[in-house]
Amino acid sequence: MSDNPPVTPVHVVILAAGKGTRMRSATPKVLHPLAGLPMLDFALRAATRLEPASVTVVVGHQADIVQAHLAGRPGVGTVVQEPQLGTGHALLQTEPALPSRDGTVVLLSADVPLLTSQTLHALLAAHREAGAAATVITAILDRPYGYGRIVRRSGAIVRIVEERDGSPAEREIREVNAGIYAFDLPPLFEALRGIGAANTQGEYYLPDLVAIYRRRKLPVATWTVPNAGEIRGVNSRSELAEVSRMVRQQKNEELMAAGVTLVDPATTYIDVDVQVGPDTVIHPGVHLEGSTRIGAACELHAGVRIVNSTLGDRVTVLNHCVVTDSRVEAACSVGPFAHLRPGTALGEGAKVGNFVELKKTTMGPGAKANHLSYLGDASVGERANVGAGTITCNYDGVSKHETVIGKRAFVGSDSTLVAPVTIGDDAYVAAGSAITGDVPPGSLAIARARQENKEGWVSRRKAGKGGH
Ligand code: UD1
Ligand code: CA
């Protein structure tokens, strides 16, 4: 006989069918993002780390939207709970979907996003060690309001009572039900059918299983999570904000531990999947969102927002820039007040200055557009200089056209480049030009009215002799 009993398969069930009434939202509660990631995905990620035999998400309220969110995820199945008659009823719906008749079900709530996979491993270990039929994660809270309370007798759990159904004395209990459990497969579903709905909400409460197990002499264990913050549930916008703050705080701590300077972590908003290299300095009010990746030794000044973009090493982004779906190579300088719209790519050492907007535009290495420009659907060659106020006229009211500016070209200030048009390598465009035709490489294009000076015009007008 081995000392270690064979490990039974783990089946994860995630409850995500509830109405989320307290959110007052047209969006399903479980899809509200925390630091950029939908709430439900936190539970899914924790589940995946258990390497379960199956993952089943119970959907119901706005099931189509939640199912669409889960579509195409390998190994994740859904079961529809209709109508939504409570957490016990929700779990019962998974019976036909569970592929095997043995193993351990780990039950997660989609609205408890901070739970770590370490805690789930600890739950499973405690469950196996106790030889329990059911194990409940509990936590000790200073403010247990809203949670189910753990009622013990002689130290052993005897039942769980919901806030609304508890006596004043029971509501004093500070040990709460995290809503996360491990259940051995037999006898789970049979016992679930024994749950009634005689409570203030007329729902089938999953926590009632504890009392049912006790009556049937099935062993129930508890495991108390050391970090009570992990089991915070999200039921309202206020809790969403609070738990989001905890997620961000955790992310900020990880980045600082990895060598990133956050001047003021409390006002720095970094989504969970963002990566930042060491020795990068991030000033207050910076938002880094989605799949953004920032290199090493960058400096991001106050009020910058970067979405789904990649920045190389040693990039400086000055105050109040917005960068979306763009790529910025090493040693570039951007801003202040620059707008890099989707499809922008800056080559190494390029410079984009104040009040410059770029869309679907590539700037070669060392190219510059330092002041007050709009460059759309354009390609700017290496070390070209785009003068202040240069505008690409890329849209003719029907379709978009391309502008090509060659290597080392010099576009004088306040030029308009009417696309489609090509400025050749090393060419010059005189300031104030309206360029409507291609400029050959190495030539100068002047496209503006010639200046005429009328000498003595002012004194002639004063003398009443007319201004002509
Ligand atoms: C639940 C527990 C409570 C525990 C708390 C921890 C019950 C009755 N109470 O309360 O003891 O302290 O979680 O956060 O279980 N859901 C369904 N179908 C339904 C109803 C709910 O899938 O019919 C899902 C919800 O989408 C949610 C989860 O179950 O993800 C919990 O439901 P919720 O209504 O938020 O329960 P709580 O009142 O928070
Ligand atoms: Ca809840």
Coordinates of C-alpha atoms and ligand atoms in Angstrom, one line a residue:
M1 CA 0.0 0.0 0.0
S2 CA 1.3 3.5 -0.9
D3 CA 1.3 6.2 1.8
N4 CA -0.3 8.6 -0.7
P5 CA -3.8 7.7 -1.7
P6 CA -4.3 8.0 -5.5
V7 CA -5.2 11.6 -6.4
T8 CA -8.7 11.7 -7.8
P9 CA -9.6 13.9 -10.7
V10 CA -10.6 17.5 -10.0
H11 CA -13.6 19.0 -11.8
V12 CA -14.0 22.7 -11.5
V13 CA -17.4 24.3 -11.5
I14 CA -17.7 28.1 -11.7
L15 CA -21.1 29.7 -10.8
A16 CA -21.8 32.6 -13.1
A17 CA -25.6 32.5 -13.7
G18 CA -26.8 35.0 -11.1
K19 CA -28.6 38.1 -12.0
G20 CA -26.1 40.5 -10.4
T21 CA -29.0 42.7 -9.4
R22 CA -26.9 44.9 -7.1
M23 CA -24.7 45.9 -10.0
R24 CA -27.6 47.6 -11.8
S25 CA -25.9 47.0 -15.1
A26 CA -26.8 45.9 -18.7
T27 CA -23.5 44.1 -18.7
P28 CA -23.4 40.7 -17.0
K29 CA -21.8 41.1 -13.6
V30 CA -19.2 38.5 -14.2
L31 CA -17.9 40.3 -17.3
H32 CA -17.2 43.6 -15.6
P33 CA -13.5 44.1 -15.8
L34 CA -11.1 44.5 -12.9
A35 CA -7.8 46.0 -14.0
G36 CA -8.7 45.1 -17.6
L37 CA -9.6 41.5 -17.0
P38 CA -13.3 40.3 -16.9
M39 CA -14.2 39.1 -13.4
L40 CA -15.0 35.6 -14.7
D41 CA -11.5 35.2 -16.2
F42 CA -9.9 35.5 -12.7
A43 CA -11.8 32.4 -11.6
L44 CA -10.9 30.7 -14.9
R45 CA -7.2 31.4 -14.5
A46 CA -7.2 30.1 -10.9
A47 CA -9.1 27.0 -12.1
T48 CA -6.7 26.3 -14.9
R49 CA -3.7 26.3 -12.5
L50 CA -5.3 23.3 -10.8
E51 CA -4.9 21.3 -14.1
P52 CA -8.5 20.0 -13.7
A53 CA -10.0 17.2 -15.6
S54 CA -12.9 19.5 -16.6
V55 CA -14.1 23.1 -16.2
T56 CA -17.8 23.8 -16.3
V57 CA -19.2 27.3 -16.1
V58 CA -22.9 27.6 -15.0
V59 CA -24.5 30.5 -17.0
G60 CA -28.0 31.7 -16.9
H61 CA -28.8 35.4 -16.6
Q62 CA -27.6 36.9 -20.0
A63 CA -26.3 33.4 -20.8
D64 CA -25.7 34.2 -24.5
I65 CA -23.3 37.1 -23.7
V66 CA -21.4 35.0 -21.2
Q67 CA -21.3 32.0 -23.5
A68 CA -20.0 34.2 -26.3
H69 CA -17.2 35.4 -24.0
L70 CA -16.2 31.8 -23.3
A71 CA -16.5 30.6 -26.9
G72 CA -13.4 29.0 -28.2
R73 CA -11.7 28.4 -24.9
P74 CA -10.3 24.9 -24.8
G75 CA -11.5 22.6 -22.1
V76 CA -14.2 25.0 -20.8
G77 CA -17.8 23.8 -21.0
T78 CA -21.0 25.6 -20.1
V79 CA -24.3 24.6 -18.6
V80 CA -27.4 26.8 -18.6
Q81 CA -29.3 27.3 -15.4
E82 CA -32.8 28.6 -16.3
P83 CA -34.4 29.9 -14.2
Q84 CA -31.9 30.9 -11.6
L85 CA -33.2 29.5 -8.3
G86 CA -30.1 29.8 -6.2
T87 CA -26.5 28.5 -5.8
G88 CA -27.6 25.0 -4.8
H89 CA -29.9 24.8 -7.9
A90 CA -27.0 26.1 -10.1
L91 CA -24.6 23.4 -9.0
L92 CA -27.3 20.7 -9.5
Q93 CA -27.5 21.7 -13.2
T94 CA -24.0 20.4 -13.8
E95 CA -24.8 16.8 -13.0
P96 CA -25.3 15.7 -16.6
A97 CA -22.2 17.6 -17.8
L98 CA -19.7 16.1 -15.3
P99 CA -17.9 13.5 -17.3
S100 CA -17.1 11.1 -14.5
R101 CA -18.8 9.8 -11.5
D102 CA -15.8 10.1 -9.2
G103 CA -13.4 12.7 -8.3
T104 CA -13.5 16.0 -6.4
V105 CA -15.6 19.0 -7.5
V106 CA -14.0 22.4 -6.7
L107 CA -16.7 25.0 -6.7
L108 CA -15.8 28.6 -7.5
S109 CA -17.9 31.7 -7.7
A110 CA -17.3 33.9 -10.7
D111 CA -17.7 36.9 -8.4
V112 CA -14.8 36.1 -6.1
P113 CA -11.8 37.2 -8.3
L114 CA -8.9 37.6 -5.9
L115 CA -8.8 33.9 -4.9
T116 CA -5.4 32.4 -5.7
S117 CA -4.6 29.0 -7.0
Q118 CA -2.4 28.4 -3.9
T119 CA -5.5 28.7 -1.8
L120 CA -7.3 26.2 -4.0
H121 CA -4.3 23.8 -3.7
A122 CA -4.5 24.3 0.1
L123 CA -8.3 23.6 0.0
L124 CA -7.7 20.3 -1.8
A125 CA -4.9 19.3 0.5
A126 CA -7.1 20.0 3.6
H127 CA -10.0 18.2 2.0
R128 CA -7.9 15.1 1.3
E129 CA -6.2 15.2 4.7
A130 CA -9.4 15.4 6.6
G131 CA -11.0 12.6 4.5
A132 CA -14.0 15.0 4.2
A133 CA -17.0 14.7 1.9
A134 CA -17.1 18.5 1.7
T135 CA -14.7 21.2 2.7
V136 CA -15.6 24.9 3.0
I137 CA -13.2 27.8 2.7
T138 CA -13.9 30.2 5.5
A139 CA -12.3 33.6 6.5
I140 CA -12.4 35.7 9.5
L141 CA -13.6 39.2 8.7
D142 CA -13.9 42.4 10.8
R143 CA -16.9 43.4 8.8
P144 CA -18.7 40.1 7.9
Y145 CA -21.8 41.9 6.6
G146 CA -23.4 40.3 3.6
Y147 CA -21.6 36.9 3.8
G148 CA -23.0 33.6 5.0
R149 CA -21.8 32.9 8.6
I150 CA -20.2 29.7 9.8
V151 CA -22.1 28.2 12.8
R152 CA -19.9 25.8 14.9
R153 CA -20.7 23.6 17.8
S154 CA -17.8 22.2 19.9
G155 CA -15.5 23.6 17.2
A156 CA -17.1 21.7 14.4
I157 CA -19.0 23.4 11.6
V158 CA -22.7 22.5 11.8
R159 CA -24.3 24.8 9.3
I160 CA -24.0 28.0 7.3
V161 CA -26.6 30.8 7.8
E162 CA -27.1 33.6 5.3
E163 CA -27.0 37.2 6.5
R164 CA -30.7 37.7 5.8
D165 CA -31.8 34.5 7.6
G166 CA -29.5 34.8 10.6
S167 CA -30.5 35.7 14.2
P168 CA -28.9 38.8 15.7
A169 CA -26.5 36.5 17.6
E170 CA -25.5 34.6 14.4
R171 CA -24.9 37.9 12.6
E172 CA -22.3 38.6 15.3
I173 CA -20.2 35.7 13.9
R174 CA -17.1 36.9 12.1
E175 CA -16.2 33.6 10.4
V176 CA -17.8 33.7 6.9
N177 CA -18.4 31.4 4.0
A178 CA -16.1 32.2 1.1
G179 CA -18.5 30.5 -1.3
I180 CA -15.7 28.2 -2.4
Y181 CA -15.8 24.5 -1.6
A182 CA -14.4 21.0 -2.4
F183 CA -17.0 18.2 -2.7
D184 CA -16.4 14.5 -3.3
L185 CA -18.5 13.5 -6.2
P186 CA -20.6 10.8 -4.7
P187 CA -22.6 11.8 -2.7
L188 CA -22.8 15.4 -3.9
F189 CA -25.7 15.4 -6.4
E190 CA -27.9 13.1 -4.4
A191 CA -27.5 15.4 -1.4
L192 CA -28.1 18.5 -3.5
R193 CA -31.6 17.3 -4.2
G194 CA -32.3 17.4 -0.5
I195 CA -31.9 21.2 -0.4
G196 CA -35.1 23.2 0.2
A197 CA -36.0 26.8 -0.5
A198 CA -37.6 27.7 2.8
N199 CA -35.6 31.0 3.4
T200 CA -36.1 34.7 3.0
Q201 CA -35.2 34.6 -0.7
G202 CA -37.0 31.4 -1.6
E203 CA -33.8 30.1 -3.2
Y204 CA -32.0 26.8 -3.1
Y205 CA -28.9 27.7 -1.0
L206 CA -25.8 25.6 -1.7
P207 CA -24.4 26.3 1.8
D208 CA -27.4 24.3 3.2
L209 CA -25.5 21.2 2.1
V210 CA -23.4 21.5 5.3
A211 CA -26.4 20.8 7.5
I212 CA -27.6 18.1 5.2
Y213 CA -24.2 16.4 5.3
R214 CA -24.1 16.6 9.0
R215 CA -27.5 15.0 9.3
R216 CA -26.2 12.2 7.1
K217 CA -23.1 11.8 9.1
L218 CA -20.9 12.8 6.1
P219 CA -17.7 14.5 7.3
V220 CA -17.5 18.3 6.6
A221 CA -14.2 20.1 7.1
T222 CA -13.3 23.8 6.9
W223 CA -10.1 25.5 5.7
T224 CA -9.6 29.1 6.9
V225 CA -7.8 31.3 4.4
P226 CA -5.0 33.3 6.1
N227 CA -5.4 36.3 3.9
A228 CA -9.1 37.1 4.3
G229 CA -8.8 39.7 1.5
E230 CA -8.6 37.0 -1.1
I231 CA -12.2 35.9 -0.7
R232 CA -13.8 39.4 -1.3
G233 CA -16.9 38.9 -3.3
V234 CA -18.1 41.6 -5.8
N235 CA -21.8 42.3 -5.6
S236 CA -22.0 46.0 -6.2
R237 CA -20.2 48.8 -8.1
S238 CA -18.7 49.9 -4.8
E239 CA -17.2 46.4 -4.2
L240 CA -16.1 46.4 -7.8
A241 CA -14.1 49.6 -7.2
E242 CA -12.7 48.3 -4.0
V243 CA -11.6 44.9 -5.3
S244 CA -10.2 46.5 -8.5
R245 CA -8.0 48.6 -6.3
M246 CA -6.8 45.5 -4.6
V247 CA -6.0 43.9 -7.9
R248 CA -4.1 46.9 -9.1
Q249 CA -2.2 47.2 -5.8
Q250 CA -1.1 43.5 -6.2
K251 CA 0.0 44.2 -9.8
N252 CA 1.9 47.4 -8.7
E253 CA 3.7 45.4 -6.0
E254 CA 4.8 42.8 -8.5
L255 CA 6.2 45.4 -10.8
M256 CA 8.0 47.3 -8.1
A257 CA 9.5 44.0 -6.9
A258 CA 10.7 43.5 -10.5
G259 CA 12.5 46.8 -10.5
V260 CA 9.9 49.3 -11.9
T261 CA 9.6 52.7 -10.2
L262 CA 6.1 53.8 -9.5
V263 CA 6.3 57.4 -8.3
D264 CA 2.8 57.1 -6.8
P265 CA 1.3 53.6 -6.9
A266 CA -2.0 54.8 -5.6
T267 CA -2.6 56.8 -8.8
T268 CA -1.1 54.4 -11.3
Y269 CA -3.4 52.1 -13.2
I270 CA -1.8 49.1 -14.7
D271 CA -3.9 46.2 -16.1
V272 CA -3.1 42.7 -15.0
D273 CA -1.5 41.5 -18.2
V274 CA 0.7 44.5 -18.9
Q275 CA 4.5 43.9 -18.8
V276 CA 7.0 46.6 -17.8
G277 CA 10.8 46.3 -17.9
P278 CA 13.2 47.2 -15.1
D279 CA 14.3 50.7 -14.3
T280 CA 11.3 52.2 -16.1
V281 CA 9.9 55.2 -14.2
I282 CA 6.1 55.7 -14.2
H283 CA 4.7 59.0 -13.0
P284 CA 1.3 59.6 -11.4
G285 CA -1.9 59.2 -13.4
V286 CA -0.5 56.8 -15.9
H287 CA -2.8 54.2 -17.4
L288 CA -1.3 51.1 -19.0
E289 CA -4.0 48.9 -20.5
G290 CA -4.7 45.6 -22.2
S291 CA -1.7 43.7 -23.7
T292 CA 0.7 46.7 -23.4
R293 CA 4.4 45.9 -23.1
I294 CA 6.8 48.6 -21.9
G295 CA 10.6 48.1 -22.2
A296 CA 13.3 48.8 -19.7
A297 CA 14.5 52.2 -18.6
C298 CA 11.6 54.1 -20.1
E299 CA 10.0 57.1 -18.6
L300 CA 6.3 57.6 -18.7
H301 CA 5.2 61.0 -17.5
A302 CA 2.0 62.0 -15.8
G303 CA -1.3 61.5 -17.5
V304 CA -0.2 59.1 -20.2
R305 CA -2.6 56.4 -21.4
I306 CA -1.2 53.5 -23.4
V307 CA -3.5 50.8 -24.7
N308 CA -2.5 47.4 -26.4
S309 CA 0.8 48.9 -27.5
T310 CA 4.5 47.9 -27.4
L311 CA 7.3 50.3 -26.4
G312 CA 11.0 49.4 -26.7
D313 CA 13.7 50.3 -24.2
R314 CA 14.6 53.9 -23.2
V315 CA 11.4 55.4 -24.6
T316 CA 10.3 58.7 -23.1
V317 CA 6.6 59.6 -23.2
L318 CA 6.0 63.1 -22.0
N319 CA 2.8 64.3 -20.3
H320 CA -0.7 63.6 -21.5
C321 CA -0.2 61.3 -24.5
V322 CA -2.6 58.7 -25.7
V323 CA -1.1 55.7 -27.5
T324 CA -3.3 52.9 -28.9
D325 CA -2.5 49.7 -30.8
S326 CA 0.9 51.1 -31.7
R327 CA 4.5 50.1 -31.7
V328 CA 7.3 52.4 -30.6
E329 CA 10.9 51.2 -30.9
A330 CA 13.8 52.0 -28.6
A331 CA 14.9 55.5 -27.7
C332 CA 11.9 57.3 -29.2
S333 CA 10.5 60.4 -27.6
V334 CA 6.7 61.1 -27.7
G335 CA 4.7 64.1 -26.6
P336 CA 3.8 66.0 -24.6
F337 CA 0.2 65.9 -25.9
A338 CA 0.7 63.5 -28.7
H339 CA -1.9 61.0 -30.0
L340 CA -0.7 57.8 -31.6
R341 CA -3.7 56.1 -33.0
P342 CA -4.0 52.5 -34.1
G343 CA -1.5 51.3 -36.6
T344 CA 1.3 53.7 -35.7
A345 CA 4.9 52.4 -35.8
L346 CA 7.9 54.5 -34.7
G347 CA 11.4 53.4 -35.7
E348 CA 14.3 53.6 -33.3
G349 CA 15.0 57.1 -32.0
A350 CA 12.1 58.7 -33.8
K351 CA 10.6 61.8 -32.3
V352 CA 6.9 62.9 -32.2
G353 CA 6.3 66.2 -30.4
N354 CA 3.5 68.2 -29.0
F355 CA 0.1 68.2 -30.6
V356 CA 1.0 65.6 -33.2
E357 CA -1.6 63.0 -34.2
L358 CA -0.5 59.9 -36.1
K359 CA -2.8 57.2 -37.5
K360 CA -1.7 54.1 -39.5
T361 CA 1.6 55.8 -40.0
T362 CA 5.1 54.5 -39.9
M363 CA 8.1 56.8 -39.0
G364 CA 11.5 55.4 -39.9
P365 CA 14.4 55.4 -37.5
G366 CA 15.4 59.0 -36.4
A367 CA 12.4 60.6 -38.2
K368 CA 10.9 63.6 -36.6
A369 CA 7.5 65.3 -36.5
N370 CA 8.0 67.7 -33.7
H371 CA 5.0 70.1 -33.7
L372 CA 1.3 70.4 -34.5
S373 CA 0.8 67.8 -37.3
Y374 CA -1.6 65.2 -38.6
L375 CA -0.1 62.3 -40.4
G376 CA -2.6 59.6 -41.5
D377 CA -2.0 56.6 -43.7
A378 CA 1.6 57.8 -44.2
S379 CA 5.0 56.4 -44.3
V380 CA 7.9 58.7 -43.3
G381 CA 11.4 57.6 -44.2
E382 CA 14.4 57.4 -41.8
R383 CA 15.7 60.8 -40.6
A384 CA 13.1 62.7 -42.5
N385 CA 11.9 65.9 -40.9
V386 CA 8.3 66.8 -41.0
G387 CA 7.9 70.5 -40.2
A388 CA 5.5 72.2 -37.8
G389 CA 1.8 72.1 -38.9
T390 CA 2.3 69.6 -41.7
I391 CA -1.0 67.9 -42.6
T392 CA -1.6 64.8 -44.7
C393 CA -4.9 65.2 -46.5
N394 CA -5.5 61.5 -46.6
Y395 CA -9.3 61.5 -47.0
D396 CA -11.2 62.7 -50.0
G397 CA -14.6 62.3 -48.5
V398 CA -14.9 58.8 -49.9
S399 CA -11.7 56.8 -49.4
K400 CA -8.3 57.1 -47.7
H401 CA -5.1 57.6 -49.6
E402 CA -1.4 57.1 -48.8
T403 CA 1.4 59.6 -48.4
V404 CA 5.0 58.5 -48.7
I405 CA 7.7 60.7 -47.5
G406 CA 11.2 59.5 -48.5
K407 CA 14.3 59.1 -46.4
R408 CA 16.0 62.3 -45.2
A409 CA 13.2 64.3 -46.9
F410 CA 12.5 67.8 -45.4
V411 CA 8.9 69.0 -45.4
G412 CA 8.6 72.7 -44.6
S413 CA 6.2 74.0 -42.0
D414 CA 2.5 74.4 -42.7
S415 CA 2.5 72.1 -45.8
T416 CA -0.4 70.2 -46.9
L417 CA 0.3 66.9 -48.6
V418 CA -2.7 65.9 -50.7
A419 CA -2.7 62.1 -50.9
P420 CA -2.0 59.9 -52.8
V421 CA 1.4 61.6 -53.1
T422 CA 5.0 60.7 -52.8
I423 CA 7.9 62.9 -51.6
G424 CA 11.1 61.3 -52.9
D425 CA 14.2 60.6 -50.8
D426 CA 16.2 63.7 -49.9
A427 CA 13.6 66.0 -51.4
Y428 CA 12.5 69.3 -49.9
V429 CA 9.1 70.8 -49.7
A430 CA 9.0 74.6 -49.3
A431 CA 7.1 75.9 -46.3
G432 CA 3.4 76.6 -46.9
S433 CA 3.2 74.4 -49.9
A434 CA 0.0 72.5 -51.0
I435 CA 1.6 69.4 -52.6
T436 CA -0.7 67.7 -55.0
G437 CA 1.8 65.9 -57.2
D438 CA 4.8 63.6 -56.6
V439 CA 8.1 65.3 -55.8
P440 CA 11.1 63.5 -57.4
P441 CA 14.0 62.5 -55.1
G442 CA 16.5 65.2 -54.4
S443 CA 14.4 68.1 -55.7
L444 CA 12.7 71.1 -54.1
A445 CA 8.9 71.6 -54.6
I446 CA 7.4 75.0 -54.0
A447 CA 3.6 75.0 -54.3
R448 CA 2.3 78.3 -53.0
A449 CA 1.5 81.8 -54.4
R450 CA 4.5 83.9 -55.1
Q451 CA 4.9 86.9 -52.7
E452 CA 4.4 90.3 -54.1
N453 CA 5.5 93.5 -52.2
K454 CA 3.8 96.8 -53.0
E455 CA 6.2 99.5 -51.9
G456 CA 4.8 102.7 -50.5
W457 CA 1.3 101.2 -50.3
V458 CA 0.6 102.3 -46.7
S459 CA 1.5 106.0 -47.2
R460 CA -0.4 106.1 -50.5
R461 CA -3.5 104.9 -48.7
K462 CA -3.1 107.4 -45.9
A463 CA -2.9 110.2 -48.4
G464 CA -6.3 109.1 -49.8
K465 CA -4.9 107.9 -53.0
G466 CA -6.2 104.4 -52.6
G467 CA -4.4 101.3 -51.6
H468 CA -3.6 100.0 -55.0
Ligands
UD1_1 C1 -23.0 33.5 -1.5 C2 -23.2 32.5 -0.4 C3 -22.7 33.1 0.9 C4 -21.2 33.4 0.8 C5 -21.0 34.3 -0.4 C6 -19.5 34.5 -0.6 C7 -25.2 31.3 -1.1 C8 -26.7 31.1 -0.8 N1 -24.6 32.2 -0.3 O1 -23.7 34.6 -1.2 O2 -22.9 32.1 2.0 O3 -20.8 34.0 2.0 O4 -21.6 33.8 -1.6 O5 -19.2 35.4 -1.7 O6 -24.6 30.6 -1.8 N2 -25.4 32.1 -9.0 C9 -25.8 31.2 -9.9 N3 -27.1 30.9 -9.9 C10 -28.0 31.4 -9.0 C11 -27.6 32.3 -8.1 C12 -26.2 32.6 -8.0 O7 -25.0 30.8 -10.7 O8 -29.2 31.0 -9.1 C13 -23.9 32.5 -8.9 C14 -23.7 34.0 -9.1 O9 -23.6 34.4 -10.4 C15 -22.4 34.2 -8.3 C16 -22.4 33.1 -7.3 O10 -23.4 32.2 -7.7 O11 -21.3 34.1 -9.1 C17 -22.9 33.6 -5.8 O12 -24.1 34.1 -5.9 P1 -24.5 35.5 -5.1 O13 -26.0 35.8 -5.4 O14 -23.6 36.5 -5.4 O15 -24.4 34.9 -3.6 P2 -24.0 35.8 -2.3 O16 -25.2 36.5 -1.9 O17 -22.8 36.6 -2.5
CA2 CA -21.6 37.1 -4.3

